């Protein structure tokens, strides 16, 4: 189910297409980055969670051929990426909870 803020012209058709795309790990990863475009800093994700560069992540995401070898995620890297998303989600949830729990600022007079 699409959780983004963009207006979808034909939601039923979009969901059917989305369901087909996310059937495979490669499609699910591509879809996640597409739907989160601009919200996830790929450079920082690659660095903080993989110790790699944005170029490394982009090559894996796009299935680039480098030195006659197609780049793709290994099973372990797919799992590591899923864990990174879960960790980011926990961090966001913790910050949201802190915002909700904080006192209101004093009004400017």
XYZ file of N, CA and C in Angstrom:
327
model
N 0.838 -1.172 0.000
C 0.000 0.000 0.000
C 0.889 1.245 0.000
N 0.573 2.171 -0.901
C 1.334 3.415 -1.019
C 1.011 4.313 0.162
N 2.043 4.773 0.875
C 1.860 5.608 2.056
C 2.341 7.036 1.852
N 2.756 7.359 0.651
C 3.296 8.683 0.383
C 2.237 9.760 0.296
N 2.679 10.952 0.021
C 1.812 12.130 -0.031
C 1.424 12.512 -1.457
N 2.022 11.893 -2.449
C 1.703 12.247 -3.839
C 0.301 11.779 -4.209
N -0.357 12.562 -5.046
C -1.694 12.192 -5.525
C -1.536 11.146 -6.618
N -2.205 10.022 -6.440
C -2.156 8.934 -7.418
C -3.402 9.037 -8.285
N -3.216 9.138 -9.601
C -4.325 9.316 -10.537
C -5.291 8.134 -10.526
N -4.739 6.921 -10.593
C -5.576 5.716 -10.601
C -5.059 4.775 -9.506
N -5.575 4.909 -8.277
C -5.048 4.127 -7.153
C -5.103 2.613 -7.346
N -6.173 2.097 -7.925
C -6.278 0.646 -8.119
C -5.216 0.134 -9.078
N -5.031 0.832 -10.182
C -4.016 0.430 -11.155
C -2.620 0.566 -10.541
N -2.418 1.636 -9.794
C -1.124 1.854 -9.149
C -0.815 0.715 -8.172
N -1.782 0.332 -7.360
C -1.559 -0.747 -6.384
C -1.283 -2.077 -7.068
N -1.963 -2.337 -8.178
C -1.713 -3.578 -8.921
C -0.284 -3.589 -9.464
N 0.135 -2.467 -10.032
C 1.501 -2.370 -10.562
C 2.519 -2.476 -9.434
N 2.246 -1.782 -8.334
C 3.139 -1.797 -7.170
C 3.298 -3.215 -6.635
N 2.184 -3.956 -6.540
C 2.228 -5.338 -6.043
C 3.118 -6.212 -6.926
N 3.070 -5.985 -8.227
C 3.909 -6.758 -9.154
C 5.384 -6.394 -8.972
N 5.665 -5.106 -8.807
C 7.050 -4.640 -8.667
C 7.687 -5.186 -7.390
N 6.962 -5.154 -6.276
C 7.560 -5.539 -4.994
C 7.592 -7.049 -4.764
N 7.225 -7.811 -5.786
C 7.297 -9.272 -5.691
C 8.729 -9.772 -5.524
N 9.686 -9.049 -6.104
C 11.095 -9.439 -6.002
C 11.831 -8.465 -5.090
N 12.925 -8.901 -4.530
C 13.718 -8.034 -3.656
C 14.220 -6.804 -4.413
N 14.720 -7.010 -5.623
C 15.223 -5.896 -6.411
C 14.105 -4.882 -6.658
N 12.924 -5.352 -6.991
C 11.791 -4.467 -7.222
C 11.345 -3.763 -5.959
N 11.346 -4.481 -4.843
C 10.941 -3.883 -3.562
C 11.907 -2.777 -3.150
N 13.209 -2.995 -3.365
C 14.207 -1.976 -3.035
C 14.030 -0.771 -3.955
N 13.901 -1.019 -5.246
C 13.706 0.074 -6.208
C 12.464 0.881 -5.831
N 11.370 0.191 -5.515
C 10.131 0.867 -5.157
C 10.283 1.696 -3.878
N 10.978 1.143 -2.890
C 11.181 1.872 -1.633
C 11.905 3.181 -1.885
N 12.985 3.131 -2.650
C 13.739 4.360 -2.915
C 12.947 5.317 -3.805
N 12.113 4.800 -4.690
C 11.271 5.655 -5.525
C 10.238 6.372 -4.670
N 9.569 5.632 -3.803
C 8.522 6.229 -2.970
C 9.090 7.134 -1.877
N 10.332 6.917 -1.490
C 10.970 7.734 -0.456
C 11.899 8.795 -1.052
N 11.803 9.002 -2.358
C 12.687 9.941 -3.049
C 12.734 11.275 -2.323
N 13.936 11.717 -2.019
C 14.128 12.984 -1.345
C 14.047 12.897 0.172
N 13.563 11.800 0.697
C 13.438 11.644 2.144
C 14.603 10.865 2.744
N 15.247 10.050 1.942
C 16.372 9.238 2.419
C 17.631 9.723 1.716
N 18.619 10.106 2.501
C 19.890 10.544 1.966
C 20.713 9.293 1.634
N 20.826 9.000 0.345
C 21.500 7.773 -0.087
C 22.985 7.772 0.278
N 23.620 8.929 0.232
C 25.041 9.005 0.591
C 25.249 8.614 2.042
N 24.432 9.170 2.926
C 24.565 8.868 4.351
C 24.145 7.436 4.661
N 23.114 6.949 3.998
C 22.688 5.564 4.218
C 23.812 4.612 3.834
N 24.416 4.845 2.666
C 25.515 3.993 2.201
C 26.687 4.042 3.173
N 26.998 5.244 3.649
C 28.141 5.423 4.553
C 27.858 4.847 5.935
N 26.750 5.253 6.550
C 26.476 4.862 7.933
C 26.132 3.392 8.101
N 25.442 2.813 7.146
C 24.970 1.438 7.325
C 25.797 0.395 6.567
N 26.527 0.819 5.525
C 27.329 -0.135 4.763
C 28.815 0.205 4.763
N 29.162 1.426 5.171
C 30.552 1.850 5.089
C 31.016 1.991 3.655
N 30.087 2.332 2.763
C 30.370 2.443 1.324
C 29.997 3.832 0.842
N 30.224 4.072 -0.454
C 29.920 5.365 -1.056
C 28.538 5.355 -1.711
N 28.062 6.563 -2.038
C 26.798 6.678 -2.763
C 26.916 5.975 -4.116
N 28.084 6.060 -4.747
C 28.293 5.401 -6.041
C 28.079 3.897 -5.904
N 28.604 3.309 -4.849
C 28.423 1.875 -4.603
C 26.934 1.558 -4.503
N 26.208 2.351 -3.717
C 24.772 2.114 -3.546
C 24.038 2.295 -4.864
N 24.355 3.343 -5.611
C 23.697 3.585 -6.897
C 23.944 2.458 -7.889
N 25.168 1.950 -7.916
C 25.470 0.828 -8.812
C 24.628 -0.389 -8.462
N 24.461 -0.655 -7.164
C 23.658 -1.792 -6.717
C 22.181 -1.562 -7.035
N 21.692 -0.344 -6.762
C 20.281 -0.034 -7.003
C 19.918 -0.131 -8.480
N 20.822 0.336 -9.327
C 20.531 0.413 -10.759
C 21.044 -0.774 -11.563
N 21.686 -1.726 -10.903
C 22.190 -2.914 -11.603
C 23.222 -2.586 -12.661
N 24.086 -1.629 -12.357
C 25.115 -1.198 -13.310
C 26.138 -2.307 -13.558
N 26.702 -2.277 -14.741
C 27.786 -3.194 -15.070
C 29.101 -2.452 -14.872
N 29.947 -3.005 -14.015
C 31.246 -2.419 -13.715
C 32.289 -3.506 -13.913
N 33.279 -3.211 -14.752
C 34.322 -4.195 -15.083
C 33.710 -5.524 -15.528
N 32.728 -5.427 -16.426
C 32.041 -6.580 -17.016
C 31.286 -7.432 -15.999
N 30.934 -6.849 -14.860
C 30.179 -7.587 -13.854
C 28.984 -6.745 -13.425
N 27.803 -7.342 -13.500
C 26.591 -6.626 -13.104
C 26.537 -6.530 -11.580
N 26.346 -5.325 -11.102
C 26.265 -5.089 -9.662
C 24.838 -5.318 -9.175
N 24.708 -6.057 -8.092
C 23.405 -6.263 -7.464
C 23.652 -6.591 -5.996
N 22.608 -6.426 -5.205
C 22.722 -6.724 -3.786
C 22.804 -8.229 -3.563
N 23.586 -8.632 -2.593
C 23.591 -10.023 -2.158
C 22.411 -10.207 -1.193
N 22.107 -11.423 -0.863
C 21.038 -11.697 0.100
C 21.327 -11.008 1.435
N 22.580 -11.065 1.875
C 22.967 -10.425 3.140
C 22.809 -8.905 3.048
N 23.155 -8.320 1.893
C 23.013 -6.866 1.731
C 21.545 -6.443 1.707
N 20.686 -7.256 1.081
C 19.245 -6.964 1.125
C 18.767 -6.940 2.580
N 19.194 -7.915 3.355
C 18.806 -7.989 4.758
C 19.358 -6.793 5.533
N 20.597 -6.434 5.245
C 21.230 -5.292 5.910
C 20.492 -3.991 5.569
N 20.058 -3.852 4.320
C 19.300 -2.670 3.906
C 17.949 -2.617 4.618
N 17.268 -3.752 4.696
C 15.989 -3.811 5.412
C 16.190 -3.443 6.882
N 17.248 -3.944 7.487
C 17.546 -3.593 8.886
C 17.860 -2.100 9.031
N 18.548 -1.517 8.043
C 18.844 -0.088 8.077
C 17.547 0.718 8.037
N 16.608 0.327 7.168
C 15.313 1.014 7.109
C 14.574 0.881 8.443
N 14.623 -0.308 9.037
C 13.967 -0.498 10.341
C 14.614 0.379 11.414
N 15.940 0.485 11.390
C 16.653 1.308 12.360
C 16.289 2.785 12.176
N 16.246 3.240 10.933
C 15.853 4.621 10.647
C 14.419 4.859 11.121
N 13.541 3.889 10.903
C 12.147 4.016 11.354
C 12.073 4.145 12.874
N 12.874 3.368 13.589
C 12.899 3.468 15.059
C 13.422 4.835 15.498
N 14.444 5.324 14.818
C 14.978 6.654 15.138
C 13.924 7.726 14.909
N 13.224 7.662 13.785
C 12.170 8.636 13.496
C 11.049 8.561 14.532
N 10.668 7.345 14.893
C 9.613 7.165 15.896
C 10.032 7.765 17.239
N 11.276 7.540 17.630
C 11.767 8.080 18.899
C 11.750 9.609 18.883
N 12.155 10.208 17.763
C 12.128 11.667 17.663
C 10.696 12.187 17.667
N 9.793 11.495 16.987
C 8.379 11.907 16.994
C 7.817 11.849 18.408
N 8.175 10.798 19.148
C 7.719 10.673 20.537
C 8.264 11.807 21.402
N 9.535 12.173 21.194
C 10.123 13.279 21.953
C 9.414 14.603 21.651
N 9.078 14.816 20.395
C 8.360 16.040 20.022
C 7.001 16.076 20.703
N 6.274 14.960 20.655
C 4.957 14.900 21.302
C 5.051 15.127 22.803
N 6.107 14.629 23.436
C 6.241 14.707 24.886
C 6.777 16.060 25.372
N 7.394 16.819 24.482
C 8.000 18.091 24.885
C 6.936 19.143 25.186
N 7.331 20.086 26.036
C 6.437 21.193 26.375
C 6.391 22.182 25.211
N 5.302 22.918 25.136
C 5.185 23.979 24.139
C 6.163 25.093 24.480
N 6.690 25.727 23.461
C 7.568 26.878 23.634
C 6.726 28.030 24.208
N 7.396 28.892 24.938
C 6.706 30.080 25.431
C 6.385 30.975 24.241
N 5.180 31.539 24.184
C 4.824 32.399 23.045
C 5.654 33.675 23.044
N 5.970 34.153 21.847
C 6.689 35.423 21.718
C 5.742 36.551 22.108
N 6.259 37.506 22.835
C 5.402 38.622 23.238
C 5.816 39.894 22.600
